[in-house]
Amino acid sequence: MRIFVTGGAGNIGQYVSIAFAKKGHDVVVLSRTPEKYSGLSRMNPRISFVQGFINQYELLAEYVNDCDAVIHIALGWGNEPITMCMEDTVPTINLLEISEKAGVEKFIYTSSTAVLGHYEPDMEESLAVSPTGLYGSTKAAAEAYVLGFREYGAESGTIGEQVTMKRNIIRPGYTFSNPPYPGASSQLDRRFRDITDSVVKNHPIQLVKNDGTQFLSAEQIAEVYLALLESDLNEQIFFALSDTYITWERIAQIALEEYPESRSTIELYDQGYGETPMMFSVKKMKDVLGLEFTGESEVRKHIRWNLEQSLKLLK
C-alpha cells in the first residue's frame, strides 16, 4: 500500500510511520518542516516526506491522489471555538472528502478519549459522547463526519452517491514515546520529566493522590493502526490504551527504584480521586483486533529515558 500520514513525524505518528514501513508499505508523511525529521527517512527508505499544512486542500488533493490509505493523526489547535473548528475539524472534513474523491480505500481518524468528557468505572466505545472542552468537542464533531459520510448529499427524495472508502476511528488516551532517533519527537506533557528532574535533584515529588491513567507507548499504539489498516473493518471505533491503570505515584516510585541514590520523597495531595479507577474498556481492541497491552514495562522504559535526560541537564 501507499499510505499518506498527517502528523507522521509526531509523538504517535513517527511510530505509526515506522510500523507501516516495516511491513513493506510506502509511507508519505505530511509535515510543516520535513527537514527536521530526516532521521525518520534514514531509518527506513520507504518513508518519504512532503511539505505542507493540513488546511492546504489543493495540495492535499495532489498528495493523496495515488494513495491507498490516509491516516489522519495531525492536530490543529485553537483557544476559541471557531478557531478550533477552523484549525482542526474543518481540515479533517476536507481531508475526508478529498480522500474519497481520490479513490482512497481506507481512512483512519485519530480522535481521543476526551470525546466522552465524563468518567465511569468501565467505559466502552458505545457510550454517547459528551465532551466538556474544546479539544473533545472538535474531536467529537470530526468523528460524526467520519462515521456519517456514507453518501454525498442529494436532492430531497433522492439517494446520493455512495461512499466506498472504509472509515474507522482510533481513540488514544495518554500516549508517550521515547524518540526513535536523535532529534525525534516525544510527548509534550512535562509530568514524566518533572518527576525525574525532582528525583535527580533530590526535590520533593508533589502529586495528586490516586491520579493516573492507562498509559500506552506510541510503539504499542502503532500496532493498533497497523491492525486496523490491514483489516476490512468499516465505521468502527476503538479505544487504544493499556489494560493497566497506573498512578503518578507509582511512576514516581518507579523513578526512585531506577535512581536509588535519590533522597526525594513523594508528597500526595487529596483532590477527591477515589481509589477505584475510572477505566476505559479495551475489550473491543482485544476481541476484534487481537491486541492487548500492559503498561508498566513500557512506562519503566520511558522513565529510564527521562532520567537520562534529567541527568544530562544536571551536569
PDB file of N, CA, C and O in Angstrom, residues 35-100:
ATOM      1  N   GLU A  35      12.387  18.959   6.987  1.00  0.00           N
ATOM      2  CA  GLU A  35      13.839  18.930   7.173  1.00  0.00           C
ATOM      3  C   GLU A  35      14.222  18.580   8.616  1.00  0.00           C
ATOM      4  O   GLU A  35      15.328  18.090   8.871  1.00  0.00           O
ATOM      5  N   LYS A  36      13.307  18.794   9.562  1.00  0.00           N
ATOM      6  CA  LYS A  36      13.597  18.484  10.962  1.00  0.00           C
ATOM      7  C   LYS A  36      13.577  16.987  11.244  1.00  0.00           C
ATOM      8  O   LYS A  36      14.107  16.536  12.259  1.00  0.00           O
ATOM      9  N   TYR A  37      12.958  16.212  10.355  1.00  0.00           N
ATOM     10  CA  TYR A  37      12.715  14.800  10.650  1.00  0.00           C
ATOM     11  C   TYR A  37      13.368  13.867   9.637  1.00  0.00           C
ATOM     12  O   TYR A  37      12.872  12.770   9.385  1.00  0.00           O
ATOM     13  N   SER A  38      14.475  14.299   9.080  1.00  0.00           N
ATOM     14  CA  SER A  38      15.147  13.473   8.069  1.00  0.00           C
ATOM     15  C   SER A  38      15.597  12.132   8.646  1.00  0.00           C
ATOM     16  O   SER A  38      15.750  11.154   7.909  1.00  0.00           O
ATOM     17  N   GLY A  39      15.792  12.072   9.975  1.00  0.00           N
ATOM     18  CA  GLY A  39      16.196  10.819  10.602  1.00  0.00           C
ATOM     19  C   GLY A  39      15.185   9.710  10.406  1.00  0.00           C
ATOM     20  O   GLY A  39      15.536   8.526  10.388  1.00  0.00           O
ATOM     21  N   LEU A  40      13.923  10.080  10.245  1.00  0.00           N
ATOM     22  CA  LEU A  40      12.876   9.080  10.041  1.00  0.00           C
ATOM     23  C   LEU A  40      13.047   8.395   8.687  1.00  0.00           C
ATOM     24  O   LEU A  40      12.917   7.168   8.577  1.00  0.00           O
ATOM     25  N   SER A  41      13.354   9.159   7.658  1.00  0.00           N
ATOM     26  CA  SER A  41      13.609   8.578   6.331  1.00  0.00           C
ATOM     27  C   SER A  41      14.872   7.746   6.320  1.00  0.00           C
ATOM     28  O   SER A  41      14.956   6.735   5.614  1.00  0.00           O
ATOM     29  N   ARG A  42      15.862   8.173   7.106  1.00  0.00           N
ATOM     30  CA  ARG A  42      17.103   7.391   7.167  1.00  0.00           C
ATOM     31  C   ARG A  42      16.869   6.050   7.858  1.00  0.00           C
ATOM     32  O   ARG A  42      17.546   5.067   7.554  1.00  0.00           O
ATOM     33  N   MET A  43      15.908   6.001   8.790  1.00  0.00           N
ATOM     34  CA  MET A  43      15.588   4.740   9.451  1.00  0.00           C
ATOM     35  C   MET A  43      15.017   3.730   8.484  1.00  0.00           C
ATOM     36  O   MET A  43      15.280   2.537   8.566  1.00  0.00           O
ATOM     37  N   ASN A  44      14.190   4.232   7.552  1.00  0.00           N
ATOM     38  CA  ASN A  44      13.563   3.338   6.578  1.00  0.00           C
ATOM     39  C   ASN A  44      13.294   4.121   5.299  1.00  0.00           C
ATOM     40  O   ASN A  44      12.517   5.083   5.312  1.00  0.00           O
ATOM     41  N   PRO A  45      13.911   3.737   4.181  1.00  0.00           N
ATOM     42  CA  PRO A  45      13.750   4.492   2.928  1.00  0.00           C
ATOM     43  C   PRO A  45      12.332   4.453   2.362  1.00  0.00           C
ATOM     44  O   PRO A  45      12.032   5.190   1.416  1.00  0.00           O
ATOM     45  N   ARG A  46      11.474   3.602   2.920  1.00  0.00           N
ATOM     46  CA  ARG A  46      10.082   3.592   2.474  1.00  0.00           C
ATOM     47  C   ARG A  46       9.298   4.800   3.001  1.00  0.00           C
ATOM     48  O   ARG A  46       8.182   5.045   2.578  1.00  0.00           O
ATOM     49  N   ILE A  47       9.890   5.536   3.937  1.00  0.00           N
ATOM     50  CA  ILE A  47       9.249   6.730   4.486  1.00  0.00           C
ATOM     51  C   ILE A  47       9.779   7.952   3.758  1.00  0.00           C
ATOM     52  O   ILE A  47      10.984   8.200   3.726  1.00  0.00           O
ATOM     53  N   SER A  48       8.876   8.719   3.160  1.00  0.00           N
ATOM     54  CA  SER A  48       9.254   9.962   2.489  1.00  0.00           C
ATOM     55  C   SER A  48       8.391  11.103   3.026  1.00  0.00           C
ATOM     56  O   SER A  48       7.368  10.874   3.674  1.00  0.00           O
ATOM     57  N   PHE A  49       8.812  12.330   2.747  1.00  0.00           N
ATOM     58  CA  PHE A  49       8.116  13.498   3.268  1.00  0.00           C
ATOM     59  C   PHE A  49       7.629  14.405   2.149  1.00  0.00           C
ATOM     60  O   PHE A  49       8.256  14.503   1.085  1.00  0.00           O
ATOM     61  N   VAL A  50       6.511  15.074   2.420  1.00  0.00           N
ATOM     62  CA  VAL A  50       6.045  16.183   1.598  1.00  0.00           C
ATOM     63  C   VAL A  50       5.776  17.346   2.537  1.00  0.00           C
ATOM     64  O   VAL A  50       5.370  17.152   3.683  1.00  0.00           O
ATOM     65  N   GLN A  51       6.027  18.560   2.067  1.00  0.00           N
ATOM     66  CA  GLN A  51       5.850  19.739   2.910  1.00  0.00           C
ATOM     67  C   GLN A  51       4.467  20.326   2.713  1.00  0.00           C
ATOM     68  O   GLN A  51       3.975  20.439   1.590  1.00  0.00           O
ATOM     69  N   GLY A  52       3.831  20.695   3.828  1.00  0.00           N
ATOM     70  CA  GLY A  52       2.522  21.318   3.708  1.00  0.00           C
ATOM     71  C   GLY A  52       1.792  21.375   5.024  1.00  0.00           C
ATOM     72  O   GLY A  52       2.260  20.869   6.050  1.00  0.00           O
ATOM     73  N   PHE A  53       0.621  22.007   4.986  1.00  0.00           N
ATOM     74  CA  PHE A  53      -0.237  22.163   6.154  1.00  0.00           C
ATOM     75  C   PHE A  53      -1.559  21.430   5.905  1.00  0.00           C
ATOM     76  O   PHE A  53      -1.969  21.247   4.746  1.00  0.00           O
ATOM     77  N   ILE A  54      -2.251  21.062   6.977  1.00  0.00           N
ATOM     78  CA  ILE A  54      -3.480  20.280   6.804  1.00  0.00           C
ATOM     79  C   ILE A  54      -4.637  21.123   6.268  1.00  0.00           C
ATOM     80  O   ILE A  54      -5.685  20.578   5.935  1.00  0.00           O
ATOM     81  N   ASN A  55      -4.454  22.430   6.143  1.00  0.00           N
ATOM     82  CA  ASN A  55      -5.513  23.261   5.551  1.00  0.00           C
ATOM     83  C   ASN A  55      -5.171  23.719   4.131  1.00  0.00           C
ATOM     84  O   ASN A  55      -5.855  24.574   3.570  1.00  0.00           O
ATOM     85  N   GLN A  56      -4.128  23.149   3.533  1.00  0.00           N
ATOM     86  CA  GLN A  56      -3.796  23.433   2.134  1.00  0.00           C
ATOM     87  C   GLN A  56      -4.452  22.362   1.266  1.00  0.00           C
ATOM     88  O   GLN A  56      -3.828  21.386   0.857  1.00  0.00           O
ATOM     89  N   TYR A  57      -5.719  22.563   0.965  1.00  0.00           N
ATOM     90  CA  TYR A  57      -6.552  21.484   0.428  1.00  0.00           C
ATOM     91  C   TYR A  57      -6.179  21.083  -1.001  1.00  0.00           C
ATOM     92  O   TYR A  57      -6.228  19.896  -1.336  1.00  0.00           O
ATOM     93  N   GLU A  58      -5.802  22.029  -1.839  1.00  0.00           N
ATOM     94  CA  GLU A  58      -5.394  21.666  -3.198  1.00  0.00           C
ATOM     95  C   GLU A  58      -4.120  20.819  -3.160  1.00  0.00           C
ATOM     96  O   GLU A  58      -3.972  19.855  -3.924  1.00  0.00           O
ATOM     97  N   LEU A  59      -3.236  21.186  -2.261  1.00  0.00           N
ATOM     98  CA  LEU A  59      -2.001  20.422  -2.106  1.00  0.00           C
ATOM     99  C   LEU A  59      -2.292  19.021  -1.571  1.00  0.00           C
ATOM    100  O   LEU A  59      -1.727  18.026  -2.051  1.00  0.00           O
ATOM    101  N   LEU A  60      -3.202  18.915  -0.609  1.00  0.00           N
ATOM    102  CA  LEU A  60      -3.567  17.609  -0.066  1.00  0.00           C
ATOM    103  C   LEU A  60      -4.158  16.724  -1.161  1.00  0.00           C
ATOM    104  O   LEU A  60      -3.865  15.532  -1.223  1.00  0.00           O
ATOM    105  N   ALA A  61      -4.999  17.303  -2.007  1.00  0.00           N
ATOM    106  CA  ALA A  61      -5.611  16.535  -3.101  1.00  0.00           C
ATOM    107  C   ALA A  61      -4.534  15.969  -4.026  1.00  0.00           C
ATOM    108  O   ALA A  61      -4.640  14.828  -4.502  1.00  0.00           O
ATOM    109  N   GLU A  62      -3.491  16.751  -4.246  1.00  0.00           N
ATOM    110  CA  GLU A  62      -2.381  16.281  -5.087  1.00  0.00           C
ATOM    111  C   GLU A  62      -1.619  15.152  -4.398  1.00  0.00           C
ATOM    112  O   GLU A  62      -1.270  14.143  -5.022  1.00  0.00           O
ATOM    113  N   TYR A  63      -1.393  15.292  -3.111  1.00  0.00           N
ATOM    114  CA  TYR A  63      -0.593  14.319  -2.376  1.00  0.00           C
ATOM    115  C   TYR A  63      -1.303  12.969  -2.213  1.00  0.00           C
ATOM    116  O   TYR A  63      -0.662  11.921  -2.243  1.00  0.00           O
ATOM    117  N   VAL A  64      -2.617  12.968  -1.987  1.00  0.00           N
ATOM    118  CA  VAL A  64      -3.320  11.707  -1.720  1.00  0.00           C
ATOM    119  C   VAL A  64      -3.817  11.040  -2.998  1.00  0.00           C
ATOM    120  O   VAL A  64      -4.360   9.933  -2.944  1.00  0.00           O
ATOM    121  N   ASN A  65      -3.597  11.673  -4.121  1.00  0.00           N
ATOM    122  CA  ASN A  65      -4.193  11.197  -5.378  1.00  0.00           C
ATOM    123  C   ASN A  65      -3.829   9.762  -5.715  1.00  0.00           C
ATOM    124  O   ASN A  65      -4.634   9.030  -6.288  1.00  0.00           O
ATOM    125  N   ASP A  66      -2.617   9.338  -5.382  1.00  0.00           N
ATOM    126  CA  ASP A  66      -2.193   7.974  -5.729  1.00  0.00           C
ATOM    127  C   ASP A  66      -2.014   7.097  -4.492  1.00  0.00           C
ATOM    128  O   ASP A  66      -1.284   6.112  -4.528  1.00  0.00           O
ATOM    129  N   CYS A  67      -2.696   7.458  -3.400  1.00  0.00           N
ATOM    130  CA  CYS A  67      -2.552   6.700  -2.152  1.00  0.00           C
ATOM    131  C   CYS A  67      -3.720   5.737  -1.945  1.00  0.00           C
ATOM    132  O   CYS A  67      -4.849   6.002  -2.367  1.00  0.00           O
ATOM    133  N   ASP A  68      -3.425   4.630  -1.281  1.00  0.00           N
ATOM    134  CA  ASP A  68      -4.445   3.628  -0.986  1.00  0.00           C
ATOM    135  C   ASP A  68      -5.123   3.885   0.364  1.00  0.00           C
ATOM    136  O   ASP A  68      -6.252   3.445   0.582  1.00  0.00           O
ATOM    137  N   ALA A  69      -4.412   4.563   1.266  1.00  0.00           N
ATOM    138  CA  ALA A  69      -4.962   4.813   2.595  1.00  0.00           C
ATOM    139  C   ALA A  69      -4.483   6.167   3.091  1.00  0.00           C
ATOM    140  O   ALA A  69      -3.398   6.635   2.733  1.00  0.00           O
ATOM    141  N   VAL A  70      -5.316   6.788   3.926  1.00  0.00           N
ATOM    142  CA  VAL A  70      -4.969   8.050   4.579  1.00  0.00           C
ATOM    143  C   VAL A  70      -5.124   7.854   6.084  1.00  0.00           C
ATOM    144  O   VAL A  70      -6.166   7.399   6.554  1.00  0.00           O
ATOM    145  N   ILE A  71      -4.078   8.191   6.830  1.00  0.00           N
ATOM    146  CA  ILE A  71      -4.086   8.103   8.283  1.00  0.00           C
ATOM    147  C   ILE A  71      -3.955   9.530   8.819  1.00  0.00           C
ATOM    148  O   ILE A  71      -2.921  10.173   8.638  1.00  0.00           O
ATOM    149  N   HIS A  72      -5.003  10.026   9.448  1.00  0.00           N
ATOM    150  CA  HIS A  72      -5.012  11.417   9.896  1.00  0.00           C
ATOM    151  C   HIS A  72      -4.721  11.475  11.393  1.00  0.00           C
ATOM    152  O   HIS A  72      -5.568  11.139  12.220  1.00  0.00           O
ATOM    153  N   ILE A  73      -3.485  11.910  11.727  1.00  0.00           N
ATOM    154  CA  ILE A  73      -3.052  11.998  13.115  1.00  0.00           C
ATOM    155  C   ILE A  73      -2.814  13.450  13.534  1.00  0.00           C
ATOM    156  O   ILE A  73      -2.939  13.794  14.701  1.00  0.00           O
ATOM    157  N   ALA A  74      -2.487  14.305  12.589  1.00  0.00           N
ATOM    158  CA  ALA A  74      -2.148  15.697  12.896  1.00  0.00           C
ATOM    159  C   ALA A  74      -3.297  16.403  13.609  1.00  0.00           C
ATOM    160  O   ALA A  74      -4.476  16.126  13.369  1.00  0.00           O
ATOM    161  N   LEU A  75      -2.922  17.322  14.479  1.00  0.00           N
ATOM    162  CA  LEU A  75      -3.897  18.082  15.259  1.00  0.00           C
ATOM    163  C   LEU A  75      -3.730  19.564  15.002  1.00  0.00           C
ATOM    164  O   LEU A  75      -2.623  20.102  15.093  1.00  0.00           O
ATOM    165  N   GLY A  76      -4.835  20.232  14.656  1.00  0.00           N
ATOM    166  CA  GLY A  76      -4.852  21.684  14.633  1.00  0.00           C
ATOM    167  C   GLY A  76      -5.259  22.177  16.007  1.00  0.00           C
ATOM    168  O   GLY A  76      -5.812  21.425  16.804  1.00  0.00           O
ATOM    169  N   TRP A  77      -4.999  23.426  16.302  1.00  0.00           N
ATOM    170  CA  TRP A  77      -5.285  23.892  17.662  1.00  0.00           C
ATOM    171  C   TRP A  77      -5.836  25.307  17.645  1.00  0.00           C
ATOM    172  O   TRP A  77      -5.608  26.074  16.714  1.00  0.00           O
ATOM    173  N   GLY A  78      -6.581  25.621  18.701  1.00  0.00           N
ATOM    174  CA  GLY A  78      -7.105  26.967  18.881  1.00  0.00           C
ATOM    175  C   GLY A  78      -7.632  27.125  20.292  1.00  0.00           C
ATOM    176  O   GLY A  78      -7.981  26.138  20.938  1.00  0.00           O
ATOM    177  N   ASN A  79      -7.680  28.348  20.765  1.00  0.00           N
ATOM    178  CA  ASN A  79      -8.153  28.606  22.123  1.00  0.00           C
ATOM    179  C   ASN A  79      -9.593  29.082  22.174  1.00  0.00           C
ATOM    180  O   ASN A  79     -10.135  29.320  23.257  1.00  0.00           O
ATOM    181  N   GLU A  80     -10.215  29.227  21.029  1.00  0.00           N
ATOM    182  CA  GLU A  80     -11.605  29.663  20.947  1.00  0.00           C
ATOM    183  C   GLU A  80     -12.372  28.690  20.059  1.00  0.00           C
ATOM    184  O   GLU A  80     -11.782  28.022  19.204  1.00  0.00           O
ATOM    185  N   PRO A  81     -13.690  28.574  20.231  1.00  0.00           N
ATOM    186  CA  PRO A  81     -14.461  27.577  19.469  1.00  0.00           C
ATOM    187  C   PRO A  81     -14.278  27.669  17.961  1.00  0.00           C
ATOM    188  O   PRO A  81     -14.033  26.659  17.298  1.00  0.00           O
ATOM    189  N   ILE A  82     -14.402  28.878  17.398  1.00  0.00           N
ATOM    190  CA  ILE A  82     -14.328  28.996  15.940  1.00  0.00           C
ATOM    191  C   ILE A  82     -12.925  28.676  15.444  1.00  0.00           C
ATOM    192  O   ILE A  82     -12.747  28.054  14.397  1.00  0.00           O
ATOM    193  N   THR A  83     -11.897  29.065  16.220  1.00  0.00           N
ATOM    194  CA  THR A  83     -10.517  28.776  15.815  1.00  0.00           C
ATOM    195  C   THR A  83     -10.259  27.279  15.839  1.00  0.00           C
ATOM    196  O   THR A  83      -9.659  26.721  14.910  1.00  0.00           O
ATOM    197  N   MET A  84     -10.708  26.622  16.891  1.00  0.00           N
ATOM    198  CA  MET A  84     -10.515  25.180  16.992  1.00  0.00           C
ATOM    199  C   MET A  84     -11.227  24.457  15.851  1.00  0.00           C
ATOM    200  O   MET A  84     -10.686  23.516  15.249  1.00  0.00           O
ATOM    201  N   CYS A  85     -12.418  24.918  15.535  1.00  0.00           N
ATOM    202  CA  CYS A  85     -13.176  24.308  14.438  1.00  0.00           C
ATOM    203  C   CYS A  85     -12.449  24.487  13.104  1.00  0.00           C
ATOM    204  O   CYS A  85     -12.293  23.539  12.338  1.00  0.00           O
ATOM    205  N   MET A  86     -11.987  25.708  12.837  1.00  0.00           N
ATOM    206  CA  MET A  86     -11.355  26.003  11.552  1.00  0.00           C
ATOM    207  C   MET A  86      -9.969  25.371  11.436  1.00  0.00           C
ATOM    208  O   MET A  86      -9.522  25.055  10.331  1.00  0.00           O
ATOM    209  N   GLU A  87      -9.280  25.184  12.577  1.00  0.00           N
ATOM    210  CA  GLU A  87      -7.918  24.642  12.538  1.00  0.00           C
ATOM    211  C   GLU A  87      -7.868  23.121  12.577  1.00  0.00           C
ATOM    212  O   GLU A  87      -6.879  22.525  12.167  1.00  0.00           O
ATOM    213  N   ASP A  88      -8.931  22.471  13.090  1.00  0.00           N
ATOM    214  CA  ASP A  88      -8.879  21.021  13.227  1.00  0.00           C
ATOM    215  C   ASP A  88     -10.079  20.314  12.593  1.00  0.00           C
ATOM    216  O   ASP A  88      -9.902  19.425  11.759  1.00  0.00           O
ATOM    217  N   THR A  89     -11.294  20.706  12.966  1.00  0.00           N
ATOM    218  CA  THR A  89     -12.467  19.992  12.452  1.00  0.00           C
ATOM    219  C   THR A  89     -12.617  20.168  10.949  1.00  0.00           C
ATOM    220  O   THR A  89     -12.800  19.189  10.203  1.00  0.00           O
ATOM    221  N   VAL A  90     -12.546  21.403  10.480  1.00  0.00           N
ATOM    222  CA  VAL A  90     -12.735  21.665   9.045  1.00  0.00           C
ATOM    223  C   VAL A  90     -11.651  20.985   8.202  1.00  0.00           C
ATOM    224  O   VAL A  90     -11.971  20.360   7.173  1.00  0.00           O
ATOM    225  N   PRO A  91     -10.370  21.059   8.572  1.00  0.00           N
ATOM    226  CA  PRO A  91      -9.368  20.318   7.795  1.00  0.00           C
ATOM    227  C   PRO A  91      -9.622  18.808   7.765  1.00  0.00           C
ATOM    228  O   PRO A  91      -9.387  18.157   6.740  1.00  0.00           O
ATOM    229  N   THR A  92     -10.117  18.246   8.861  1.00  0.00           N
ATOM    230  CA  THR A  92     -10.432  16.817   8.875  1.00  0.00           C
ATOM    231  C   THR A  92     -11.530  16.490   7.876  1.00  0.00           C
ATOM    232  O   THR A  92     -11.438  15.516   7.107  1.00  0.00           O
ATOM    233  N   ILE A  93     -12.584  17.309   7.863  1.00  0.00           N
ATOM    234  CA  ILE A  93     -13.700  17.079   6.939  1.00  0.00           C
ATOM    235  C   ILE A  93     -13.230  17.210   5.494  1.00  0.00           C
ATOM    236  O   ILE A  93     -13.598  16.405   4.623  1.00  0.00           O
ATOM    237  N   ASN A  94     -12.414  18.214   5.219  1.00  0.00           N
ATOM    238  CA  ASN A  94     -11.896  18.385   3.864  1.00  0.00           C
ATOM    239  C   ASN A  94     -11.024  17.207   3.445  1.00  0.00           C
ATOM    240  O   ASN A  94     -11.147  16.705   2.319  1.00  0.00           O
ATOM    241  N   LEU A  95     -10.141  16.758   4.348  1.00  0.00           N
ATOM    242  CA  LEU A  95      -9.275  15.616   4.020  1.00  0.00           C
ATOM    243  C   LEU A  95     -10.105  14.359   3.790  1.00  0.00           C
ATOM    244  O   LEU A  95      -9.789  13.550   2.911  1.00  0.00           O
ATOM    245  N   LEU A  96     -11.174  14.200   4.552  1.00  0.00           N
ATOM    246  CA  LEU A  96     -12.073  13.063   4.379  1.00  0.00           C
ATOM    247  C   LEU A  96     -12.679  13.066   2.973  1.00  0.00           C
ATOM    248  O   LEU A  96     -12.663  12.052   2.267  1.00  0.00           O
ATOM    249  N   GLU A  97     -13.199  14.209   2.553  1.00  0.00           N
ATOM    250  CA  GLU A  97     -13.820  14.303   1.226  1.00  0.00           C
ATOM    251  C   GLU A  97     -12.784  14.179   0.115  1.00  0.00           C
ATOM    252  O   GLU A  97     -13.020  13.493  -0.896  1.00  0.00           O
ATOM    253  N   ILE A  98     -11.632  14.832   0.283  1.00  0.00           N
ATOM    254  CA  ILE A  98     -10.561  14.730  -0.701  1.00  0.00           C
ATOM    255  C   ILE A  98     -10.147  13.272  -0.903  1.00  0.00           C
ATOM    256  O   ILE A  98      -9.932  12.811  -2.033  1.00  0.00           O
ATOM    257  N   SER A  99     -10.052  12.546   0.196  1.00  0.00           N
ATOM    258  CA  SER A  99      -9.617  11.147   0.132  1.00  0.00           C
ATOM    259  C   SER A  99     -10.618  10.281  -0.621  1.00  0.00           C
ATOM    260  O   SER A  99     -10.238   9.439  -1.445  1.00  0.00           O
ATOM    261  N   GLU A 100     -11.903  10.483  -0.347  1.00  0.00           N
ATOM    262  CA  GLU A 100     -12.929   9.712  -1.054  1.00  0.00           C
ATOM    263  C   GLU A 100     -12.908  10.027  -2.550  1.00  0.00           C
ATOM    264  O   GLU A 100     -12.967   9.121  -3.384  1.00  0.00           O
TER     265      GLU A 100
END
